[in-house]
Amino acid sequence: MLCTTLRRRASFSSVVPALTTTAGLSLRESRLDTHDIAIALGAADDPATGIATTTRHLRYLLLAPSFLDQNHIGITLDRIQHFASLTGSQDLAIVFLLQPPPATGFASAQHLFDDASNSSRSSSDGMYAYTSLQAALMDRSDIPYIPILPLGTLSTLPDLLKRHTSSMARSPPKAISRPPKSLDLLRLCTANPPMPQQTAYILSDLFPGLRELATACTSISSAPGSSSPSARAATGLLSSQDTEMLGMSTQTSHAGGYGKLKRLRDLVGEQQCLDVVDFWREEWTAD
């Protein structure tokens, strides 16, 4: 499929016939909101209906140097981010046109002379925009890696698409690895990992960040299991029975780190709370 808006883009409009004719790629024009070209890589029969359905598509985004100027760079990066979110960068590619075709229409002899003398500068400007795009994407950790295919001239676009699509068709699709979430990492911050998911939820509610949690945990030291209630009182993590024996209230100092850890103990139990404290105390000691 070919995005219909390519006909309205000066940088790519002239290549549309070569992409839609039977001698080219025979792409059918359609409205594509997230990419410019989609090429089927394989088909398989649906076991339920017996009808052949496309199982894999290779999607392309077409860019030119004008897309990287000061007025459009932000929009272009947002579009690339949306493009990458389609599949997590799998079976995606960006085609970057290094030297856009000259503007069509009437041109004076002086204008043609200037174009000829500036052709080398136009080529260098395209390469500069190409490297600028790579640098901009390196600063965007929210955009996964997408291959950028340099295109020297617009007339070679069909051949480039054929070669890249053919090479991708021979390679199996890569499994998309899910990046770890912050909650997944938090569940490892215990002496007996992984901590129960509910405990991680409660921790994230009590402490706005790991820094606050680490500060609260490293300010105390966990007491041995055989300690007396008086010794356990020094840890700030008394059990409900111990606090009753000592005549202390479990509602004291809830505003600070001690209070939050006591609240955690009341909600998930003393052992899970001490496991969290021990983890951060040992990490701090090793550091």
PDB file of C-alpha atoms in Angstrom:
ATOM      1  CA  MET A   1       0.000   0.000   0.000  1.00  0.00           C
ATOM      2  CA  LEU A   2       1.045   3.563  -0.717  1.00  0.00           C
ATOM      3  CA  CYS A   3      -0.078   6.622   1.213  1.00  0.00           C
ATOM      4  CA  THR A   4      -2.183   8.915  -0.953  1.00  0.00           C
ATOM      5  CA  THR A   5      -0.580  12.033   0.533  1.00  0.00           C
ATOM      6  CA  LEU A   6       2.703  11.286  -1.269  1.00  0.00           C
ATOM      7  CA  ARG A   7       1.191  12.851  -4.390  1.00  0.00           C
ATOM      8  CA  ARG A   8       1.014  16.164  -2.528  1.00  0.00           C
ATOM      9  CA  ARG A   9       4.594  16.091  -1.266  1.00  0.00           C
ATOM     10  CA  ALA A  10       7.000  17.858  -3.586  1.00  0.00           C
ATOM     11  CA  SER A  11       9.911  15.647  -2.538  1.00  0.00           C
ATOM     12  CA  PHE A  12       8.196  12.355  -3.452  1.00  0.00           C
ATOM     13  CA  SER A  13       5.299  13.067  -5.823  1.00  0.00           C
ATOM     14  CA  SER A  14       7.264  12.301  -8.995  1.00  0.00           C
ATOM     15  CA  VAL A  15       8.044   8.718  -7.938  1.00  0.00           C
ATOM     16  CA  VAL A  16       4.426   7.694  -7.284  1.00  0.00           C
ATOM     17  CA  PRO A  17       3.833   6.332 -10.840  1.00  0.00           C
ATOM     18  CA  ALA A  18       6.903   4.093 -10.552  1.00  0.00           C
ATOM     19  CA  LEU A  19       5.555   2.655  -7.310  1.00  0.00           C
ATOM     20  CA  THR A  20       2.000   2.022  -8.474  1.00  0.00           C
ATOM     21  CA  THR A  21       2.484   0.609 -11.989  1.00  0.00           C
ATOM     22  CA  THR A  22       2.762  -3.105 -12.655  1.00  0.00           C
ATOM     23  CA  ALA A  23       6.311  -2.549 -13.892  1.00  0.00           C
ATOM     24  CA  GLY A  24       7.176  -1.130 -10.483  1.00  0.00           C
ATOM     25  CA  LEU A  25       5.928  -2.410  -7.136  1.00  0.00           C
ATOM     26  CA  SER A  26       2.204  -2.386  -7.984  1.00  0.00           C
ATOM     27  CA  LEU A  27       1.348  -0.646  -4.740  1.00  0.00           C
ATOM     28  CA  ARG A  28      -2.267   0.293  -4.178  1.00  0.00           C
ATOM     29  CA  GLU A  29      -2.914   3.805  -2.931  1.00  0.00           C
ATOM     30  CA  SER A  30      -4.640   4.071   0.417  1.00  0.00           C
ATOM     31  CA  ARG A  31      -4.865   6.434   3.346  1.00  0.00           C
ATOM     32  CA  LEU A  32      -2.094   5.575   5.800  1.00  0.00           C
ATOM     33  CA  ASP A  33      -1.938   7.722   8.919  1.00  0.00           C
ATOM     34  CA  THR A  34       1.237   6.367  10.507  1.00  0.00           C
ATOM     35  CA  HIS A  35       3.519   5.444   7.584  1.00  0.00           C
ATOM     36  CA  ASP A  36       3.964   5.967   3.844  1.00  0.00           C
ATOM     37  CA  ILE A  37       4.475   2.510   2.343  1.00  0.00           C
ATOM     38  CA  ALA A  38       3.451  -0.975   3.472  1.00  0.00           C
ATOM     39  CA  ILE A  39       4.655  -4.077   1.622  1.00  0.00           C
ATOM     40  CA  ALA A  40       3.429  -7.587   2.413  1.00  0.00           C
ATOM     41  CA  LEU A  41       6.225  -9.995   3.302  1.00  0.00           C
ATOM     42  CA  GLY A  42       4.338 -13.254   3.559  1.00  0.00           C
ATOM     43  CA  ALA A  43       0.934 -14.899   3.512  1.00  0.00           C
ATOM     44  CA  ALA A  44      -0.549 -18.021   5.061  1.00  0.00           C
ATOM     45  CA  ASP A  45      -3.866 -19.829   4.833  1.00  0.00           C
ATOM     46  CA  ASP A  46      -6.246 -19.184   7.691  1.00  0.00           C
ATOM     47  CA  PRO A  47      -6.991 -22.643   9.177  1.00  0.00           C
ATOM     48  CA  ALA A  48     -10.570 -21.607   9.923  1.00  0.00           C
ATOM     49  CA  THR A  49     -11.505 -20.155   6.532  1.00  0.00           C
ATOM     50  CA  GLY A  50      -8.811 -21.488   4.215  1.00  0.00           C
ATOM     51  CA  ILE A  51      -8.299 -17.976   2.836  1.00  0.00           C
ATOM     52  CA  ALA A  52      -4.758 -16.698   2.389  1.00  0.00           C
ATOM     53  CA  THR A  53      -4.078 -13.750   4.679  1.00  0.00           C
ATOM     54  CA  THR A  54      -1.017 -11.565   5.005  1.00  0.00           C
ATOM     55  CA  THR A  55       0.910 -12.450   8.129  1.00  0.00           C
ATOM     56  CA  ARG A  56       3.649  -9.832   8.012  1.00  0.00           C
ATOM     57  CA  HIS A  57       4.081  -6.312   6.633  1.00  0.00           C
ATOM     58  CA  LEU A  58       7.167  -4.185   6.177  1.00  0.00           C
ATOM     59  CA  ARG A  59       6.381  -0.523   6.778  1.00  0.00           C
ATOM     60  CA  TYR A  60       8.383   2.431   5.495  1.00  0.00           C
ATOM     61  CA  LEU A  61       8.462   6.078   6.469  1.00  0.00           C
ATOM     62  CA  LEU A  62       9.763   8.466   3.790  1.00  0.00           C
ATOM     63  CA  LEU A  63      11.670  11.558   4.914  1.00  0.00           C
ATOM     64  CA  ALA A  64      13.551  14.357   3.164  1.00  0.00           C
ATOM     65  CA  PRO A  65      15.945  17.093   4.395  1.00  0.00           C
ATOM     66  CA  SER A  66      13.119  19.636   4.583  1.00  0.00           C
ATOM     67  CA  PHE A  67      11.521  17.502   7.310  1.00  0.00           C
ATOM     68  CA  LEU A  68      14.508  18.250   9.565  1.00  0.00           C
ATOM     69  CA  ASP A  69      14.488  22.048   9.446  1.00  0.00           C
ATOM     70  CA  GLN A  70      13.866  24.048  12.589  1.00  0.00           C
ATOM     71  CA  ASN A  71      10.135  24.369  11.956  1.00  0.00           C
ATOM     72  CA  HIS A  72       9.502  20.670  11.330  1.00  0.00           C
ATOM     73  CA  ILE A  73      12.024  18.695  13.413  1.00  0.00           C
ATOM     74  CA  GLY A  74       9.678  18.387  16.400  1.00  0.00           C
ATOM     75  CA  ILE A  75       6.775  17.191  14.262  1.00  0.00           C
ATOM     76  CA  THR A  76       9.046  14.721  12.466  1.00  0.00           C
ATOM     77  CA  LEU A  77      10.352  13.192  15.704  1.00  0.00           C
ATOM     78  CA  ASP A  78       6.812  12.864  17.044  1.00  0.00           C
ATOM     79  CA  ARG A  79       5.805  11.107  13.850  1.00  0.00           C
ATOM     80  CA  ILE A  80       8.762   8.729  14.135  1.00  0.00           C
ATOM     81  CA  GLN A  81       7.790   7.971  17.730  1.00  0.00           C
ATOM     82  CA  HIS A  82       4.255   7.138  16.632  1.00  0.00           C
ATOM     83  CA  PHE A  83       5.669   5.081  13.768  1.00  0.00           C
ATOM     84  CA  ALA A  84       7.897   3.089  16.142  1.00  0.00           C
ATOM     85  CA  SER A  85       4.986   2.386  18.482  1.00  0.00           C
ATOM     86  CA  LEU A  86       3.222   0.366  15.775  1.00  0.00           C
ATOM     87  CA  THR A  87       5.371  -2.725  16.295  1.00  0.00           C
ATOM     88  CA  GLY A  88       8.096  -1.674  18.713  1.00  0.00           C
ATOM     89  CA  SER A  89      10.420  -1.048  15.705  1.00  0.00           C
ATOM     90  CA  GLN A  90       9.968  -4.550  14.258  1.00  0.00           C
ATOM     91  CA  ASP A  91       9.640  -4.656  10.445  1.00  0.00           C
ATOM     92  CA  LEU A  92      10.000  -0.876  10.218  1.00  0.00           C
ATOM     93  CA  ALA A  93      12.437   1.252   8.239  1.00  0.00           C
ATOM     94  CA  ILE A  94      12.966   4.920   7.443  1.00  0.00           C
ATOM     95  CA  VAL A  95      13.978   5.946   3.923  1.00  0.00           C
ATOM     96  CA  PHE A  96      15.839   9.257   3.898  1.00  0.00           C
ATOM     97  CA  LEU A  97      16.133  11.085   0.576  1.00  0.00           C
ATOM     98  CA  LEU A  98      19.538  12.772   0.458  1.00  0.00           C
ATOM     99  CA  GLN A  99      18.983  14.836  -2.682  1.00  0.00           C
ATOM    100  CA  PRO A 100      15.372  15.862  -3.377  1.00  0.00           C
ATOM    101  CA  PRO A 101      14.430  16.572  -7.001  1.00  0.00           C
ATOM    102  CA  PRO A 102      14.474  20.220  -8.132  1.00  0.00           C
ATOM    103  CA  ALA A 103      11.245  22.167  -8.089  1.00  0.00           C
ATOM    104  CA  THR A 104       9.159  21.798 -11.249  1.00  0.00           C
ATOM    105  CA  GLY A 105       7.707  24.656 -13.274  1.00  0.00           C
ATOM    106  CA  PHE A 106       9.166  27.630 -15.134  1.00  0.00           C
ATOM    107  CA  ALA A 107      12.716  28.587 -14.204  1.00  0.00           C
ATOM    108  CA  SER A 108      14.936  31.316 -15.593  1.00  0.00           C
ATOM    109  CA  ALA A 109      18.354  30.636 -17.082  1.00  0.00           C
ATOM    110  CA  GLN A 110      19.983  32.266 -14.073  1.00  0.00           C
ATOM    111  CA  HIS A 111      18.019  29.992 -11.764  1.00  0.00           C
ATOM    112  CA  LEU A 112      19.144  26.907 -13.691  1.00  0.00           C
ATOM    113  CA  PHE A 113      22.737  28.110 -13.537  1.00  0.00           C
ATOM    114  CA  ASP A 114      22.460  28.595  -9.779  1.00  0.00           C
ATOM    115  CA  ASP A 115      20.991  25.111  -9.383  1.00  0.00           C
ATOM    116  CA  ALA A 116      23.897  23.573 -11.261  1.00  0.00           C
ATOM    117  CA  SER A 117      26.492  25.444  -9.223  1.00  0.00           C
ATOM    118  CA  ASN A 118      24.778  24.535  -5.959  1.00  0.00           C
ATOM    119  CA  SER A 119      24.215  20.834  -6.675  1.00  0.00           C
ATOM    120  CA  SER A 120      27.180  19.775  -4.554  1.00  0.00           C
ATOM    121  CA  ARG A 121      25.977  21.956  -1.692  1.00  0.00           C
ATOM    122  CA  SER A 122      22.517  20.381  -1.936  1.00  0.00           C
ATOM    123  CA  SER A 123      24.074  16.946  -1.637  1.00  0.00           C
ATOM    124  CA  SER A 124      26.072  17.968   1.428  1.00  0.00           C
ATOM    125  CA  ASP A 125      22.960  19.530   2.977  1.00  0.00           C
ATOM    126  CA  GLY A 126      21.146  16.223   2.540  1.00  0.00           C
ATOM    127  CA  MET A 127      23.964  14.323   4.232  1.00  0.00           C
ATOM    128  CA  TYR A 128      23.995  16.862   7.058  1.00  0.00           C
ATOM    129  CA  ALA A 129      20.248  16.410   7.569  1.00  0.00           C
ATOM    130  CA  TYR A 130      20.708  12.629   7.486  1.00  0.00           C
ATOM    131  CA  THR A 131      23.332  12.685  10.246  1.00  0.00           C
ATOM    132  CA  SER A 132      21.296  15.251  12.190  1.00  0.00           C
ATOM    133  CA  LEU A 133      18.355  12.858  12.220  1.00  0.00           C
ATOM    134  CA  GLN A 134      20.552  10.057  13.535  1.00  0.00           C
ATOM    135  CA  ALA A 135      21.890  12.327  16.280  1.00  0.00           C
ATOM    136  CA  ALA A 136      18.398  13.502  17.234  1.00  0.00           C
ATOM    137  CA  LEU A 137      17.152   9.920  17.534  1.00  0.00           C
ATOM    138  CA  MET A 138      20.084   8.981  19.759  1.00  0.00           C
ATOM    139  CA  ASP A 139      18.871  11.577  22.266  1.00  0.00           C
ATOM    140  CA  ARG A 140      15.347  10.139  22.283  1.00  0.00           C
ATOM    141  CA  SER A 141      15.357   7.165  24.631  1.00  0.00           C
ATOM    142  CA  ASP A 142      11.610   6.809  24.076  1.00  0.00           C
ATOM    143  CA  ILE A 143      12.144   5.895  20.407  1.00  0.00           C
ATOM    144  CA  PRO A 144      13.582   2.406  19.757  1.00  0.00           C
ATOM    145  CA  TYR A 145      16.152   1.834  17.038  1.00  0.00           C
ATOM    146  CA  ILE A 146      14.794   1.964  13.492  1.00  0.00           C
ATOM    147  CA  PRO A 147      17.118   1.463  10.499  1.00  0.00           C
ATOM    148  CA  ILE A 148      17.520   4.563   8.315  1.00  0.00           C
ATOM    149  CA  LEU A 149      18.124   3.742   4.644  1.00  0.00           C
ATOM    150  CA  PRO A 150      19.890   6.546   2.730  1.00  0.00           C
ATOM    151  CA  LEU A 151      18.435   7.187  -0.731  1.00  0.00           C
ATOM    152  CA  GLY A 152      20.719   9.029  -3.150  1.00  0.00           C
ATOM    153  CA  THR A 153      18.137   9.990  -5.764  1.00  0.00           C
ATOM    154  CA  LEU A 154      14.393   9.572  -5.907  1.00  0.00           C
ATOM    155  CA  SER A 155      14.476   7.466  -9.079  1.00  0.00           C
ATOM    156  CA  THR A 156      16.233   4.644  -7.223  1.00  0.00           C
ATOM    157  CA  LEU A 157      13.506   4.330  -4.573  1.00  0.00           C
ATOM    158  CA  PRO A 158      11.742   1.308  -6.176  1.00  0.00           C
ATOM    159  CA  ASP A 159      15.017  -0.626  -6.378  1.00  0.00           C
ATOM    160  CA  LEU A 160      15.893   0.235  -2.777  1.00  0.00           C
ATOM    161  CA  LEU A 161      12.502  -0.952  -1.559  1.00  0.00           C
ATOM    162  CA  LYS A 162      12.797  -4.195  -3.528  1.00  0.00           C
ATOM    163  CA  ARG A 163      16.270  -4.980  -2.166  1.00  0.00           C
ATOM    164  CA  HIS A 164      15.441  -4.208   1.444  1.00  0.00           C
ATOM    165  CA  THR A 165      12.097  -5.998   1.346  1.00  0.00           C
ATOM    166  CA  SER A 166      13.720  -9.053  -0.213  1.00  0.00           C
ATOM    167  CA  SER A 167      16.417  -9.179   2.472  1.00  0.00           C
ATOM    168  CA  MET A 168      13.850  -8.789   5.250  1.00  0.00           C
ATOM    169  CA  ALA A 169      11.662 -11.526   3.794  1.00  0.00           C
ATOM    170  CA  ARG A 170      14.546 -13.995   4.130  1.00  0.00           C
ATOM    171  CA  SER A 171      15.026 -13.241   7.826  1.00  0.00           C
ATOM    172  CA  PRO A 172      12.490 -14.379  10.430  1.00  0.00           C
ATOM    173  CA  PRO A 173      10.824 -11.675  12.513  1.00  0.00           C
ATOM    174  CA  LYS A 174      12.607 -10.914  15.750  1.00  0.00           C
ATOM    175  CA  ALA A 175      10.786 -11.380  19.005  1.00  0.00           C
ATOM    176  CA  ILE A 176       9.941  -8.078  20.638  1.00  0.00           C
ATOM    177  CA  SER A 177      11.477  -7.880  24.087  1.00  0.00           C
ATOM    178  CA  ARG A 178       9.391  -6.004  26.610  1.00  0.00           C
ATOM    179  CA  PRO A 179      11.492  -3.466  28.497  1.00  0.00           C
ATOM    180  CA  PRO A 180      11.294  -3.886  32.269  1.00  0.00           C
ATOM    181  CA  LYS A 181       8.864  -1.626  34.052  1.00  0.00           C
ATOM    182  CA  SER A 182       9.767   0.297  37.180  1.00  0.00           C
ATOM    183  CA  LEU A 183       7.434  -1.934  39.194  1.00  0.00           C
ATOM    184  CA  ASP A 184       9.325  -5.018  37.966  1.00  0.00           C
ATOM    185  CA  LEU A 185      12.578  -3.536  39.265  1.00  0.00           C
ATOM    186  CA  LEU A 186      10.986  -2.556  42.565  1.00  0.00           C
ATOM    187  CA  ARG A 187       9.909  -6.161  43.145  1.00  0.00           C
ATOM    188  CA  LEU A 188      13.589  -7.152  43.155  1.00  0.00           C
ATOM    189  CA  CYS A 189      14.422  -4.711  45.967  1.00  0.00           C
ATOM    190  CA  THR A 190      13.975  -7.227  48.774  1.00  0.00           C
ATOM    191  CA  ALA A 191      16.123  -9.772  50.590  1.00  0.00           C
ATOM    192  CA  ASN A 192      13.882 -12.527  49.188  1.00  0.00           C
ATOM    193  CA  PRO A 193      13.061 -11.505  45.609  1.00  0.00           C
ATOM    194  CA  PRO A 194      10.700 -11.152  44.012  1.00  0.00           C
ATOM    195  CA  MET A 195       8.456  -9.420  46.506  1.00  0.00           C
ATOM    196  CA  PRO A 196       4.697  -9.956  46.135  1.00  0.00           C
ATOM    197  CA  GLN A 197       3.125  -7.618  43.633  1.00  0.00           C
ATOM    198  CA  GLN A 198       0.761  -6.214  46.241  1.00  0.00           C
ATOM    199  CA  THR A 199       3.727  -5.268  48.432  1.00  0.00           C
ATOM    200  CA  ALA A 200       5.314  -3.435  45.511  1.00  0.00           C
ATOM    201  CA  TYR A 201       2.082  -1.526  44.924  1.00  0.00           C
ATOM    202  CA  ILE A 202       1.951  -0.476  48.576  1.00  0.00           C
ATOM    203  CA  LEU A 203       5.615   0.590  48.529  1.00  0.00           C
ATOM    204  CA  SER A 204       5.047   2.732  45.451  1.00  0.00           C
ATOM    205  CA  ASP A 205       2.118   4.408  47.205  1.00  0.00           C
ATOM    206  CA  LEU A 206       4.058   5.087  50.410  1.00  0.00           C
ATOM    207  CA  PHE A 207       7.321   6.293  48.865  1.00  0.00           C
ATOM    208  CA  PRO A 208       7.442   8.656  45.863  1.00  0.00           C
ATOM    209  CA  GLY A 209      10.785   7.254  44.697  1.00  0.00           C
ATOM    210  CA  LEU A 210      13.604   4.818  45.429  1.00  0.00           C
ATOM    211  CA  ARG A 211      15.698   7.564  46.994  1.00  0.00           C
ATOM    212  CA  GLU A 212      13.138   8.125  49.755  1.00  0.00           C
ATOM    213  CA  LEU A 213      12.755   4.381  50.301  1.00  0.00           C
ATOM    214  CA  ALA A 214      16.515   3.842  50.497  1.00  0.00           C
ATOM    215  CA  THR A 215      16.936   6.752  52.915  1.00  0.00           C
ATOM    216  CA  ALA A 216      14.255   5.400  55.240  1.00  0.00           C
ATOM    217  CA  CYS A 217      15.652   1.862  55.184  1.00  0.00           C
ATOM    218  CA  THR A 218      19.312   2.793  55.655  1.00  0.00           C
ATOM    219  CA  SER A 219      18.474   5.004  58.629  1.00  0.00           C
ATOM    220  CA  ILE A 220      17.690   1.887  60.693  1.00  0.00           C
ATOM    221  CA  SER A 221      19.134  -1.590  61.062  1.00  0.00           C
ATOM    222  CA  SER A 222      17.016  -4.707  61.225  1.00  0.00           C
ATOM    223  CA  ALA A 223      17.069  -6.578  64.516  1.00  0.00           C
ATOM    224  CA  PRO A 224      17.730 -10.327  64.796  1.00  0.00           C
ATOM    225  CA  GLY A 225      14.727 -12.557  65.106  1.00  0.00           C
ATOM    226  CA  SER A 226      15.636 -13.462  68.681  1.00  0.00           C
ATOM    227  CA  SER A 227      15.874  -9.866  69.892  1.00  0.00           C
ATOM    228  CA  SER A 228      13.790  -8.728  72.814  1.00  0.00           C
ATOM    229  CA  PRO A 229      10.995  -6.184  72.342  1.00  0.00           C
ATOM    230  CA  SER A 230      13.295  -3.489  73.718  1.00  0.00           C
ATOM    231  CA  ALA A 231      15.952  -4.292  71.112  1.00  0.00           C
ATOM    232  CA  ARG A 232      13.358  -4.476  68.388  1.00  0.00           C
ATOM    233  CA  ALA A 233      12.107  -1.054  69.448  1.00  0.00           C
ATOM    234  CA  ALA A 234      15.444   0.380  68.331  1.00  0.00           C
ATOM    235  CA  THR A 235      14.730  -0.673  64.786  1.00  0.00           C
ATOM    236  CA  GLY A 236      11.495   1.293  64.603  1.00  0.00           C
ATOM    237  CA  LEU A 237       9.748  -1.800  63.217  1.00  0.00           C
ATOM    238  CA  LEU A 238       7.918  -3.236  66.195  1.00  0.00           C
ATOM    239  CA  SER A 239       5.194  -5.766  65.718  1.00  0.00           C
ATOM    240  CA  SER A 240       1.724  -4.892  66.964  1.00  0.00           C
ATOM    241  CA  GLN A 241       2.149  -7.281  69.915  1.00  0.00           C
ATOM    242  CA  ASP A 242       5.503  -5.737  70.862  1.00  0.00           C
ATOM    243  CA  THR A 243       4.146  -2.195  70.808  1.00  0.00           C
ATOM    244  CA  GLU A 244       1.296  -3.197  73.079  1.00  0.00           C
ATOM    245  CA  MET A 245       3.791  -4.760  75.507  1.00  0.00           C
ATOM    246  CA  LEU A 246       5.812  -1.545  75.590  1.00  0.00           C
ATOM    247  CA  GLY A 247       2.765   0.699  75.736  1.00  0.00           C
ATOM    248  CA  MET A 248       3.600   2.384  72.422  1.00  0.00           C
ATOM    249  CA  SER A 249       1.210   3.441  69.694  1.00  0.00           C
ATOM    250  CA  THR A 250       1.556   2.158  66.131  1.00  0.00           C
ATOM    251  CA  GLN A 251       0.312   5.499  64.821  1.00  0.00           C
ATOM    252  CA  THR A 252       3.371   7.525  65.897  1.00  0.00           C
ATOM    253  CA  SER A 253       5.613   9.323  63.417  1.00  0.00           C
ATOM    254  CA  HIS A 254       3.648   8.335  60.319  1.00  0.00           C
ATOM    255  CA  ALA A 255       4.808  11.443  58.471  1.00  0.00           C
ATOM    256  CA  GLY A 256       8.467  10.391  58.131  1.00  0.00           C
ATOM    257  CA  GLY A 257      10.311   7.351  56.842  1.00  0.00           C
ATOM    258  CA  TYR A 258       9.857   5.441  60.103  1.00  0.00           C
ATOM    259  CA  GLY A 259       6.130   5.993  59.977  1.00  0.00           C
ATOM    260  CA  LYS A 260       5.907   4.815  56.393  1.00  0.00           C
ATOM    261  CA  LEU A 261       7.856   1.658  57.175  1.00  0.00           C
ATOM    262  CA  LYS A 262       5.591   0.989  60.147  1.00  0.00           C
ATOM    263  CA  ARG A 263       2.624   1.468  57.859  1.00  0.00           C
ATOM    264  CA  LEU A 264       4.176  -1.007  55.429  1.00  0.00           C
ATOM    265  CA  ARG A 265       4.656  -3.508  58.264  1.00  0.00           C
ATOM    266  CA  ASP A 266       1.023  -3.172  59.316  1.00  0.00           C
ATOM    267  CA  LEU A 267      -0.186  -3.789  55.766  1.00  0.00           C
ATOM    268  CA  VAL A 268       2.083  -6.606  54.551  1.00  0.00           C
ATOM    269  CA  GLY A 269       3.531  -8.128  57.708  1.00  0.00           C
ATOM    270  CA  GLU A 270       6.754  -7.741  59.628  1.00  0.00           C
ATOM    271  CA  GLN A 271       8.839 -10.236  57.655  1.00  0.00           C
ATOM    272  CA  GLN A 272       8.226  -8.644  54.265  1.00  0.00           C
ATOM    273  CA  CYS A 273       8.956  -5.229  55.734  1.00  0.00           C
ATOM    274  CA  LEU A 274      12.239  -6.416  57.251  1.00  0.00           C
ATOM    275  CA  ASP A 275      13.210  -8.042  53.943  1.00  0.00           C
ATOM    276  CA  VAL A 276      12.917  -4.658  52.241  1.00  0.00           C
ATOM    277  CA  VAL A 277      14.946  -2.955  54.982  1.00  0.00           C
ATOM    278  CA  ASP A 278      17.656  -5.627  54.870  1.00  0.00           C
ATOM    279  CA  PHE A 279      17.992  -5.283  51.099  1.00  0.00           C
ATOM    280  CA  TRP A 280      18.643  -1.553  51.188  1.00  0.00           C
ATOM    281  CA  ARG A 281      20.874  -1.777  54.262  1.00  0.00           C
ATOM    282  CA  GLU A 282      23.090  -4.331  52.508  1.00  0.00           C
ATOM    283  CA  GLU A 283      23.114  -2.346  49.261  1.00  0.00           C
ATOM    284  CA  TRP A 284      24.140   0.779  51.150  1.00  0.00           C
ATOM    285  CA  THR A 285      26.889  -1.107  53.007  1.00  0.00           C
ATOM    286  CA  ALA A 286      28.269  -2.527  49.751  1.00  0.00           C
ATOM    287  CA  ASP A 287      28.231   0.913  48.165  1.00  0.00           C
TER     288      ASP A 287
END
